[in-house]
mmCIF file of C-alpha atoms in Angstrom:
data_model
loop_
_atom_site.group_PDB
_atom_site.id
_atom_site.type_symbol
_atom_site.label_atom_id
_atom_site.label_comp_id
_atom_site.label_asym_id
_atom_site.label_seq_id
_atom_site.Cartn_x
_atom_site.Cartn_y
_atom_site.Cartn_z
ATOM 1 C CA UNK A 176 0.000 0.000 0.000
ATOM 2 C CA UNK A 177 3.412 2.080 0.109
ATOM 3 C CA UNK A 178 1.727 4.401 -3.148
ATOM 4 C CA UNK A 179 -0.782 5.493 -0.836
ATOM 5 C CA UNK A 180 -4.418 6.143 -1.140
ATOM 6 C CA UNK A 181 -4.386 8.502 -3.818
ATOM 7 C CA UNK A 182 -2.215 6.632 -6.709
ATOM 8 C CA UNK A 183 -4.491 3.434 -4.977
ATOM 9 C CA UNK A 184 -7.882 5.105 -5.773
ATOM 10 C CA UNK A 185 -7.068 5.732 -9.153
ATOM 11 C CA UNK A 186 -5.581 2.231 -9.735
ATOM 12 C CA UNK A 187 -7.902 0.505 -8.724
ATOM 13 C CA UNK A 188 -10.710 2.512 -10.068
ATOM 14 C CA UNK A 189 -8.868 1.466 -13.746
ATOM 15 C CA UNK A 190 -8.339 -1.896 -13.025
ATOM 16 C CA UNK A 191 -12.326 -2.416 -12.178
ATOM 17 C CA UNK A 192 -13.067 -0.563 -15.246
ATOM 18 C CA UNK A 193 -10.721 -3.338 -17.294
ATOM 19 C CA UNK A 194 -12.580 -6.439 -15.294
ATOM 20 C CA UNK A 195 -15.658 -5.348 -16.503
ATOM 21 C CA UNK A 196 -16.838 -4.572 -13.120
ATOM 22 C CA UNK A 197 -17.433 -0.524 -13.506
ATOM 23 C CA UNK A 198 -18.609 1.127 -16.663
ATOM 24 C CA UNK A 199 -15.988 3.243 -18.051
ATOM 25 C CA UNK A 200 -18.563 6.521 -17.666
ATOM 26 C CA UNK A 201 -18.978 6.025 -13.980
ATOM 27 C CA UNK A 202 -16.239 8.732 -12.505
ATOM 28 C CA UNK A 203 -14.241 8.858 -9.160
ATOM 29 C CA UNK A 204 -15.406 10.679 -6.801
ATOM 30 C CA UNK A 205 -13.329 13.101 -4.941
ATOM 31 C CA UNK A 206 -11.331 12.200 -2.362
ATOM 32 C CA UNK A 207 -12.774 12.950 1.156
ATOM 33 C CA UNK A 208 -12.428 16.584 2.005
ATOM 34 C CA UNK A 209 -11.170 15.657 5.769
ATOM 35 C CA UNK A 210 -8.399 13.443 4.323
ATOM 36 C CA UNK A 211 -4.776 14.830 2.992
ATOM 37 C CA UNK A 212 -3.268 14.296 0.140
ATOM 38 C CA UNK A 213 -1.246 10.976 0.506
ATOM 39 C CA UNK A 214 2.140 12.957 -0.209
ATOM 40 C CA UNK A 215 1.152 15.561 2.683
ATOM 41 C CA UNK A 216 -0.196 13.222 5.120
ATOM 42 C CA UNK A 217 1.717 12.489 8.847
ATOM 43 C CA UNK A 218 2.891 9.260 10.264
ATOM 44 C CA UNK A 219 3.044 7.473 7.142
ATOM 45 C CA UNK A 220 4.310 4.293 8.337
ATOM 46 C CA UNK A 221 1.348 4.247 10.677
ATOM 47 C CA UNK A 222 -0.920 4.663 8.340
ATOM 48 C CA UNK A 223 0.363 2.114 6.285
ATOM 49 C CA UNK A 224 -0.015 -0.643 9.140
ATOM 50 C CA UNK A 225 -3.314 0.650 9.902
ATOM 51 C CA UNK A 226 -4.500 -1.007 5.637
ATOM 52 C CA UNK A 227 -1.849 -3.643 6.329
ATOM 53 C CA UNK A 228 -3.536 -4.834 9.453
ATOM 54 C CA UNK A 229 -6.481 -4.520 7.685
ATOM 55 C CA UNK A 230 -6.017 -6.405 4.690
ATOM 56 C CA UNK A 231 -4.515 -9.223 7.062
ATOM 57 C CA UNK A 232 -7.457 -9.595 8.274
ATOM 58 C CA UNK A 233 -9.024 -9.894 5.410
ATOM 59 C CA UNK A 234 -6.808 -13.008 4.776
ATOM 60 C CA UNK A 235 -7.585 -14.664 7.214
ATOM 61 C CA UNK A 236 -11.265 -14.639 6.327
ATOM 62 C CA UNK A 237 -10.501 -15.812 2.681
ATOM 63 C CA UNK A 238 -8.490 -18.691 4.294
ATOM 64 C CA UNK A 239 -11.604 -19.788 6.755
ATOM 65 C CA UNK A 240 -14.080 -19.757 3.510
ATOM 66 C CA UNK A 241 -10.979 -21.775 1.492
ATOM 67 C CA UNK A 242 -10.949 -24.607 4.234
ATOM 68 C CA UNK A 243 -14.976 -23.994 4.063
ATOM 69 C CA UNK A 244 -14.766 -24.881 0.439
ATOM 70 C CA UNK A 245 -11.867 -27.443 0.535
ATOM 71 C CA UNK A 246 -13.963 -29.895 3.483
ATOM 72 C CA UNK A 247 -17.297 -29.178 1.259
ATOM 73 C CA UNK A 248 -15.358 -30.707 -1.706
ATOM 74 C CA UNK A 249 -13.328 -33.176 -0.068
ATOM 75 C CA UNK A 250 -16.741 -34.754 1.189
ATOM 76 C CA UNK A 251 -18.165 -34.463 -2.237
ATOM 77 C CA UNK A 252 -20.773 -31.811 -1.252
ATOM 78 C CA UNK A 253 -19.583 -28.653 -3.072
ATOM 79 C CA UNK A 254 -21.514 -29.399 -5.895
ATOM 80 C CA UNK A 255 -24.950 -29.747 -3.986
ATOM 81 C CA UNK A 256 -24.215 -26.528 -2.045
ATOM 82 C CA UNK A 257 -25.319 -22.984 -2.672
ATOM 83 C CA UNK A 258 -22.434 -20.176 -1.469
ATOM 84 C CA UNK A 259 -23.522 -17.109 -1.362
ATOM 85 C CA UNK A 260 -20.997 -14.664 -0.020
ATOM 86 C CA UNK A 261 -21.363 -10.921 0.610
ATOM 87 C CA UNK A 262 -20.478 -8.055 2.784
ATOM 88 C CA UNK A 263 -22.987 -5.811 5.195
ATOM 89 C CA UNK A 264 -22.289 -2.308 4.274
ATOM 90 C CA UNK A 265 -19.332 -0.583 2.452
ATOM 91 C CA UNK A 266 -16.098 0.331 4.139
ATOM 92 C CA UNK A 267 -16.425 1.636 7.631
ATOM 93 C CA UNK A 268 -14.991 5.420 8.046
ATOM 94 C CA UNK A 269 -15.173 5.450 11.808
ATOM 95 C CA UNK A 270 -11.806 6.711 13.804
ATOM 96 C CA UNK A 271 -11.620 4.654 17.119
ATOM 97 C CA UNK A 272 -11.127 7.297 19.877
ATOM 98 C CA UNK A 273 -7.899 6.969 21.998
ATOM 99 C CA UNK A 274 -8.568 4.953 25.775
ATOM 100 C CA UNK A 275 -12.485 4.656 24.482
ATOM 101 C CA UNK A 276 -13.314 0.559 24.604
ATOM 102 C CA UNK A 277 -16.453 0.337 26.566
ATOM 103 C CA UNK A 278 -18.645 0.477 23.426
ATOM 104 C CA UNK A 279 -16.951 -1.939 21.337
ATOM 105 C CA UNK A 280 -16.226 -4.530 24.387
ATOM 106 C CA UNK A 281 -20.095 -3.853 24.925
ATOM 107 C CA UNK A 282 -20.934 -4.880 21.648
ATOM 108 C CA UNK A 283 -18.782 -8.039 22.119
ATOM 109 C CA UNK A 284 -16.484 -7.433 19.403
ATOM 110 C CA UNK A 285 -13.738 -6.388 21.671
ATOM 111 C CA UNK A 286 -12.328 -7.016 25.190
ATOM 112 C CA UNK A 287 -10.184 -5.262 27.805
ATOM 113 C CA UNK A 288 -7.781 -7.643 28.088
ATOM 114 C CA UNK A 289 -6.015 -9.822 26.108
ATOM 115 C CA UNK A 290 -5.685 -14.252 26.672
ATOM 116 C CA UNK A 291 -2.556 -13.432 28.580
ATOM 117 C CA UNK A 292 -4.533 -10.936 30.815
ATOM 118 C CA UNK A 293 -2.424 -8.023 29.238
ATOM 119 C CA UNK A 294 -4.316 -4.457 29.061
ATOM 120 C CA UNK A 295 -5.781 -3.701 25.435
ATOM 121 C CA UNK A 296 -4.920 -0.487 24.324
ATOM 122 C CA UNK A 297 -8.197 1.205 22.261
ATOM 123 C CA UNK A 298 -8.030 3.835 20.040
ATOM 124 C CA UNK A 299 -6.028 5.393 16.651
ATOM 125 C CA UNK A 300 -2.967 6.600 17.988
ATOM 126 C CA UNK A 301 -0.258 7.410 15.704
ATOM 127 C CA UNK A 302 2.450 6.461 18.527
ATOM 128 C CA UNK A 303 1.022 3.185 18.850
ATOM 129 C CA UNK A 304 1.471 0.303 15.648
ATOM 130 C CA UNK A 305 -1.510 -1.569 15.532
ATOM 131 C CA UNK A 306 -1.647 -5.400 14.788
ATOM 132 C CA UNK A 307 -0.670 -6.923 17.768
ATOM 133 C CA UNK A 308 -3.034 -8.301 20.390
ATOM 134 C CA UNK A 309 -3.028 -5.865 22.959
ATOM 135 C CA UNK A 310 -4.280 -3.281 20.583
ATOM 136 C CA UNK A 311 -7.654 -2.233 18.621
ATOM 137 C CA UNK A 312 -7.687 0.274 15.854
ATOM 138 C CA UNK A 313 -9.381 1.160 13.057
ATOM 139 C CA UNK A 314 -8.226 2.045 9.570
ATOM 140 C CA UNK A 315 -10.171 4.924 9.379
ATOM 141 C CA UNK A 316 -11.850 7.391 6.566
ATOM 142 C CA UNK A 317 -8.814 7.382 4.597
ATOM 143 C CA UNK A 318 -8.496 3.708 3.445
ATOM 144 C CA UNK A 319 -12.341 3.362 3.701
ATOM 145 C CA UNK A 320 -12.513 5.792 1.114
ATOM 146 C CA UNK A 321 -10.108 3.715 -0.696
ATOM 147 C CA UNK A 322 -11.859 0.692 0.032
ATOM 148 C CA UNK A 323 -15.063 1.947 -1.569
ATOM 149 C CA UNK A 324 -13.646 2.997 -4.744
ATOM 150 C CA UNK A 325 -15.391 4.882 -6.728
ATOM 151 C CA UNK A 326 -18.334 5.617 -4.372
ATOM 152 C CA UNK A 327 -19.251 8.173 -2.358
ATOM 153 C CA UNK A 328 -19.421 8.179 1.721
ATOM 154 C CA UNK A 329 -19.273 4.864 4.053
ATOM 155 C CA UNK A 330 -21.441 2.812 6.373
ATOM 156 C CA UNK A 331 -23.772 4.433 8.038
ATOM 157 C CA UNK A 332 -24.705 6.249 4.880
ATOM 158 C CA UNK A 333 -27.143 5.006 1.898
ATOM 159 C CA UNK A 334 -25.143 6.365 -0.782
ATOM 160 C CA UNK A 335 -23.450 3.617 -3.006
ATOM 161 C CA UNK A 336 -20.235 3.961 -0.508
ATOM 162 C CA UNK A 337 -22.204 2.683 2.231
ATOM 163 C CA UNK A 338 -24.163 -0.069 0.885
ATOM 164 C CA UNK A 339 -23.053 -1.416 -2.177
ATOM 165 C CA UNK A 340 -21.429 -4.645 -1.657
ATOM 166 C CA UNK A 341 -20.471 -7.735 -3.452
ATOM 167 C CA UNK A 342 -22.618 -10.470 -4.132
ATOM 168 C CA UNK A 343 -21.077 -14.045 -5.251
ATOM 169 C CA UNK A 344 -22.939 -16.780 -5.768
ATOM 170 C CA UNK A 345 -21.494 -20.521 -6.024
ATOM 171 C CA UNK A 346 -23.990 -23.231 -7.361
ATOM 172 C CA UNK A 347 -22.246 -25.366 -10.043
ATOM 173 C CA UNK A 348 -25.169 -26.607 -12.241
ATOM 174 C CA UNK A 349 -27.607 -23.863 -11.282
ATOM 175 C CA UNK A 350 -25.701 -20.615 -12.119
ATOM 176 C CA UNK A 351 -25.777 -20.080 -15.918
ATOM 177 C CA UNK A 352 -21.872 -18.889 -17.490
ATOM 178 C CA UNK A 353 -19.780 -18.946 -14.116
ATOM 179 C CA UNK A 354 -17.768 -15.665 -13.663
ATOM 180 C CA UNK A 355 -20.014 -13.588 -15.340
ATOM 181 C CA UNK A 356 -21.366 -10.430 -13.588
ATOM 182 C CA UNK A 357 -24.907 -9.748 -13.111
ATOM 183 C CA UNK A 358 -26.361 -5.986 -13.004
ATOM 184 C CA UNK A 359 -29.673 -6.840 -11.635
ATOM 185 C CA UNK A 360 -29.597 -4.979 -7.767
ATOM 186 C CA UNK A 361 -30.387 -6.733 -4.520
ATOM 187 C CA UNK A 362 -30.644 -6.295 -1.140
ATOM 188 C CA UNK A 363 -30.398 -8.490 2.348
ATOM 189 C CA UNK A 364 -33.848 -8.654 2.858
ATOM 190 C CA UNK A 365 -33.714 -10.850 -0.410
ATOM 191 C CA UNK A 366 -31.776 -13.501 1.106
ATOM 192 C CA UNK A 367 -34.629 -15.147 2.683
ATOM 193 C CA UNK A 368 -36.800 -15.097 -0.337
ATOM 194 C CA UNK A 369 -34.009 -16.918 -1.998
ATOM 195 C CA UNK A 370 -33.271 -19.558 0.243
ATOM 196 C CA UNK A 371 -37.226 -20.128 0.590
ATOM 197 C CA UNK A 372 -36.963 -20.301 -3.307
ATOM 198 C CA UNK A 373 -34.114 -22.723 -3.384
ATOM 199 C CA UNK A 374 -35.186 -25.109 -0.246
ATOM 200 C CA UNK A 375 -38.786 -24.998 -0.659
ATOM 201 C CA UNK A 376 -39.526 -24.169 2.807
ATOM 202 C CA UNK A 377 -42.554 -22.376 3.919
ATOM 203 C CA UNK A 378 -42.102 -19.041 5.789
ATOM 204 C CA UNK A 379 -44.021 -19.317 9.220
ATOM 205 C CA UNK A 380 -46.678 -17.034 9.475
ATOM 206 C CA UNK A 381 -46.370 -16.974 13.582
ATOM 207 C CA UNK A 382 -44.173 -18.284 16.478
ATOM 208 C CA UNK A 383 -45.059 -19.237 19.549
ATOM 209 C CA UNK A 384 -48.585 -17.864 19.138
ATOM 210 C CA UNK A 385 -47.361 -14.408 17.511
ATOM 211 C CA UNK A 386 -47.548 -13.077 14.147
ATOM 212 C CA UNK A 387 -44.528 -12.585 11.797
ATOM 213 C CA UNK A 388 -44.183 -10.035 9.439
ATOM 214 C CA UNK A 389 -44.112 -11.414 6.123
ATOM 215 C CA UNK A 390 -40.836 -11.830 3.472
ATOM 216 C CA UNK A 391 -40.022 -8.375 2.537
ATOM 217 C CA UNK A 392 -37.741 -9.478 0.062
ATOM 218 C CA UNK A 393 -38.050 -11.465 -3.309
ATOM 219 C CA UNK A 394 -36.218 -14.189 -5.008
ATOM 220 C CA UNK A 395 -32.539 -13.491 -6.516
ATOM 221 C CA UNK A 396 -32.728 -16.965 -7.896
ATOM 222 C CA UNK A 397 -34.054 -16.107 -11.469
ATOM 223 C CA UNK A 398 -30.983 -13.451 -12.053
ATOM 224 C CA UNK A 399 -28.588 -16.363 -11.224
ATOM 225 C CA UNK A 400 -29.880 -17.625 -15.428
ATOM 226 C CA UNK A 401 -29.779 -14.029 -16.674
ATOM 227 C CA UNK A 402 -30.047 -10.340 -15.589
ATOM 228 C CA UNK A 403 -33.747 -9.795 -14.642
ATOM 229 C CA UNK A 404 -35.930 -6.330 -14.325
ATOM 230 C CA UNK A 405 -36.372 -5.490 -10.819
ATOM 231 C CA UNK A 406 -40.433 -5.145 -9.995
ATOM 232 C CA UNK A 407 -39.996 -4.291 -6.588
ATOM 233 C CA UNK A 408 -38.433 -1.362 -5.222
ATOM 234 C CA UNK A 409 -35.459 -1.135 -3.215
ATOM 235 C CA UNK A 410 -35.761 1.110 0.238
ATOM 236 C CA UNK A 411 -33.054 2.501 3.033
ATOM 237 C CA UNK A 412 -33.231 4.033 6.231
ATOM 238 C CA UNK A 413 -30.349 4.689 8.886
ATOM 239 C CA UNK A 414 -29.713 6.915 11.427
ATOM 240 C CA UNK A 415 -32.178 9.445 8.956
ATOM 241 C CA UNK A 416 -30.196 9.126 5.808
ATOM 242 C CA UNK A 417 -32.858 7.037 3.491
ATOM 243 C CA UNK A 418 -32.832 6.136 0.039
ATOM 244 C CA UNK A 419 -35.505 4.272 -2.551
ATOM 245 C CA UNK A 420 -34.286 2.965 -5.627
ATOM 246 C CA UNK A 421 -36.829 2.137 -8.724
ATOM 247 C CA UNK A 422 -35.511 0.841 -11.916
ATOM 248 C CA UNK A 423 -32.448 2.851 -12.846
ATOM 249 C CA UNK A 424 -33.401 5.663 -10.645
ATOM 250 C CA UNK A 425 -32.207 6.030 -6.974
ATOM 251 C CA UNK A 426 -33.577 9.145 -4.506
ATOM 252 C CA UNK A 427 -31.251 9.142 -1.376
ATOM 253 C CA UNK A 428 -30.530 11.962 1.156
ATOM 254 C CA UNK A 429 -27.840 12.502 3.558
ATOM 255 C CA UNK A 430 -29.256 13.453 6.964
ATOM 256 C CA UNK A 431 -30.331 16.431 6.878
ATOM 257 C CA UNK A 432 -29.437 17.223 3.842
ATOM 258 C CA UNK A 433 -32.218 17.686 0.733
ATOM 259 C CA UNK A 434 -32.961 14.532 -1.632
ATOM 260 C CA UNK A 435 -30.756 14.146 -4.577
ATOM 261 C CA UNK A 436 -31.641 11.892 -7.489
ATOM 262 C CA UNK A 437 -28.847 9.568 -9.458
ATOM 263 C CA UNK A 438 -29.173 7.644 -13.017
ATOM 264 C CA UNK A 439 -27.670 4.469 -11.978
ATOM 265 C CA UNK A 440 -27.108 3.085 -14.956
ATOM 266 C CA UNK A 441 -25.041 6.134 -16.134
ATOM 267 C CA UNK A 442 -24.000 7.708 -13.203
ATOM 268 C CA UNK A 443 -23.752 4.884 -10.250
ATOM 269 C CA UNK A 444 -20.842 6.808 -8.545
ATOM 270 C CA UNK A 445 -23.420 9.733 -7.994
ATOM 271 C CA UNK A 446 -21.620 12.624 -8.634
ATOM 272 C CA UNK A 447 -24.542 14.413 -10.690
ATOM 273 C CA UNK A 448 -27.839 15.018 -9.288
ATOM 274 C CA UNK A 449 -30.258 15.271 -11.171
ATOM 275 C CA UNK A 450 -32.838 16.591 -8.720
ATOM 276 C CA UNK A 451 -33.391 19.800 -10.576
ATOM 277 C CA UNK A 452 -34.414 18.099 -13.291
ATOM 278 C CA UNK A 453 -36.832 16.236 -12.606
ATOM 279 C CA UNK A 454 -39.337 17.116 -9.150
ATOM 280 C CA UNK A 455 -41.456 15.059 -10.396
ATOM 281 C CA UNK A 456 -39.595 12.105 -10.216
ATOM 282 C CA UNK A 457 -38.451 13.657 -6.645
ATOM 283 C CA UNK A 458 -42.325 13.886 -5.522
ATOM 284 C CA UNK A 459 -43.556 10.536 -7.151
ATOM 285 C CA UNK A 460 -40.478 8.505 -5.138
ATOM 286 C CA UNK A 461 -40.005 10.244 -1.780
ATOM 287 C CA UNK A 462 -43.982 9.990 -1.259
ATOM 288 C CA UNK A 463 -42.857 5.879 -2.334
ATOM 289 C CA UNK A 464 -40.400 5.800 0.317
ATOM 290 C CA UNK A 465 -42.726 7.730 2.895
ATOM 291 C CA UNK A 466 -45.482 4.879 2.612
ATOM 292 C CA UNK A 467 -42.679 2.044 3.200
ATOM 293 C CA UNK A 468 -40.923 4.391 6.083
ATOM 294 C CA UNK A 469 -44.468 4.557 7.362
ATOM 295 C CA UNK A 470 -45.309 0.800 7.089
ATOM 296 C CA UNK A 471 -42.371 -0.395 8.995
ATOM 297 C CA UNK A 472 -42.362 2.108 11.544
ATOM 298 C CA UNK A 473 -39.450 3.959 10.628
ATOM 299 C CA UNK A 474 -39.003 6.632 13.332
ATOM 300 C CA UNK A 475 -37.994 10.090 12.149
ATOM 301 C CA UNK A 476 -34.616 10.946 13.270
ATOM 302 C CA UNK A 477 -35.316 13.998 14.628
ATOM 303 C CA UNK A 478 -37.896 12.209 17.412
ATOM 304 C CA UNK A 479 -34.844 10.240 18.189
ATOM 305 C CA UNK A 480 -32.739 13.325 18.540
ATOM 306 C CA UNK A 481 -34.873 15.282 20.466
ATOM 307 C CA UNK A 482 -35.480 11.854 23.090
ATOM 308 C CA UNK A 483 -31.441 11.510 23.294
ATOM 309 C CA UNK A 484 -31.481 15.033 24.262
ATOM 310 C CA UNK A 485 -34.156 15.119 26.332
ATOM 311 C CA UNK A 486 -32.907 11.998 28.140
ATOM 312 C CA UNK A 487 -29.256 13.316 28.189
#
């Protein structure tokens, strides 16, 4: 990673564009206005570990699913098994505060002290390498926005940097010309309709004498022949930034900013809204998003505001 994010950005942006992955109109966005240039930036080695770490970890992940893969075919099952393999959310921008642990050891994904009973030491200091045991770090809004090349923004957002992810599917026999890339989009909620698809099961309609909501999502088993028009529309909603997408057209707003409207098809790394151009488009979809927002119970983020402050 010794080129840095910059050179890395555009590299990578190119060599997507040559897989076939991005269309070659699709731009790069800018590179986040709270990050330096890579050639101005401090504690470069530090920085470096921070994406080194990083990408270790991602290693080690791809060599779990290998020995996955490897047992499933040395048992003669890989063939009978669906894989389906994505991601949660794009690239995660958050900085971990220096000494601050409690929330992540709360959320079990973190602990104060190590096997050996040694002291963890939280947070993104620059004086500190990360990797070893006794420390937790993040790798922050600089590689992030690396890591979501050519999108804009990160989790917690609904722009295409925060929730775009890859979706790979592994079905010999079922998936029609392996390798090849599929533009239909999808989201999690789909994953049950498409194991319900594949399996045959039938969805409960209650538990334990109470009601469940029904599948909200449909089948991604008849994209897995060929690309398929989506019917349904896709909707977002976190921490008030919300987004609907219908057909090649996707309305999403950063909290609290105003809507802004995207051509996915020829503009996926939304850098030109189209808003301006078309309120009626802007009307018709936020009023299809309010009826969902409404239906699920969606609570408006400034109701949650005003109850954190209130209760603060």
């Amino acid at each position: 990673f010794d080129a840095g994010w910059d050179k890395l950005r555009e590299q990578r942006l190119e060599r997507m564009r040559e897989m076939g992955l991005l269309d070659p109109q699709w731009g790069l966005s800018e590179r986040d206005a709270t990050v330096t240039a890579w050639d101005e930036t401090e504690h470069k080695e530090w920085q470096l570990r921070r994406m080194e770490v990083y990408a270790a970890q991602v290693d080690r992940m791809d060599q779990g699913i290998g020995r996955i893969v490897s047992t499933l075919e040395k048992t003669g099952q890989l063939d009978n098994t669906l894989i389906i393999y994505l991601t949660d959310n794009g690239g995660c921008a958050e900085e971990q505060k220096i000494g601050e642990g409690h929330g992540t050891v709360k959320a079990m994904s973190g602990r104060y002290h190590t096997r050996a009973g040694v002291k963890v030491r939280f947070g993104n200091d620059p004086n500190i390498m990360p990797g070893t045991e006794d420390t937790y770090q993040s790798y922050g809004v600089p590689w992030a926005n690396l890591s979501n090349t050519p999108f804009r923004l990160y989790k917690h957002w609904v722009h295409e940097g925060g929730i775009a992810t890859p979706f790979i599917v592994h079905w010999p026999g079922h998936v029609a010309n392996p390798g090849s890339l599929r533009h239909t989009p999808g989201q999690l909620p789909d994953i049950m309709a498409t194991v319900l698809d594949v399996t045959g099961a039938e969805y409960p309609r209650e538990y334990n004498g109470h009601a469940i909501d029904p599948v909200e999502g449909v089948s991604l088993v008849p994209i897995f022949t060929a690309d398929k028009e989506r019917e349904k529309p896709l909707y977002w909603e976190h921490e008030g930034n919300c987004a609907v997408r219908v057909g090649k057209w996707k309305l999403v707003r950063k909290y609290p900013g105003p809507w802004e409207l995207f051509d996915m098809e020829q503009d996926r790394s939304e850098l030109n809204n189209l808003a301006a151009k078309h309120p009626e488009r802007i009307e018709e979809m936020s009023k299809l998003y309010q009826a969902w927002a409404d239906r699920v119970g969606v609570i408006p983020r400034e109701v949650i505001l005003n109850r954190n402050k209130n209760n603060g």
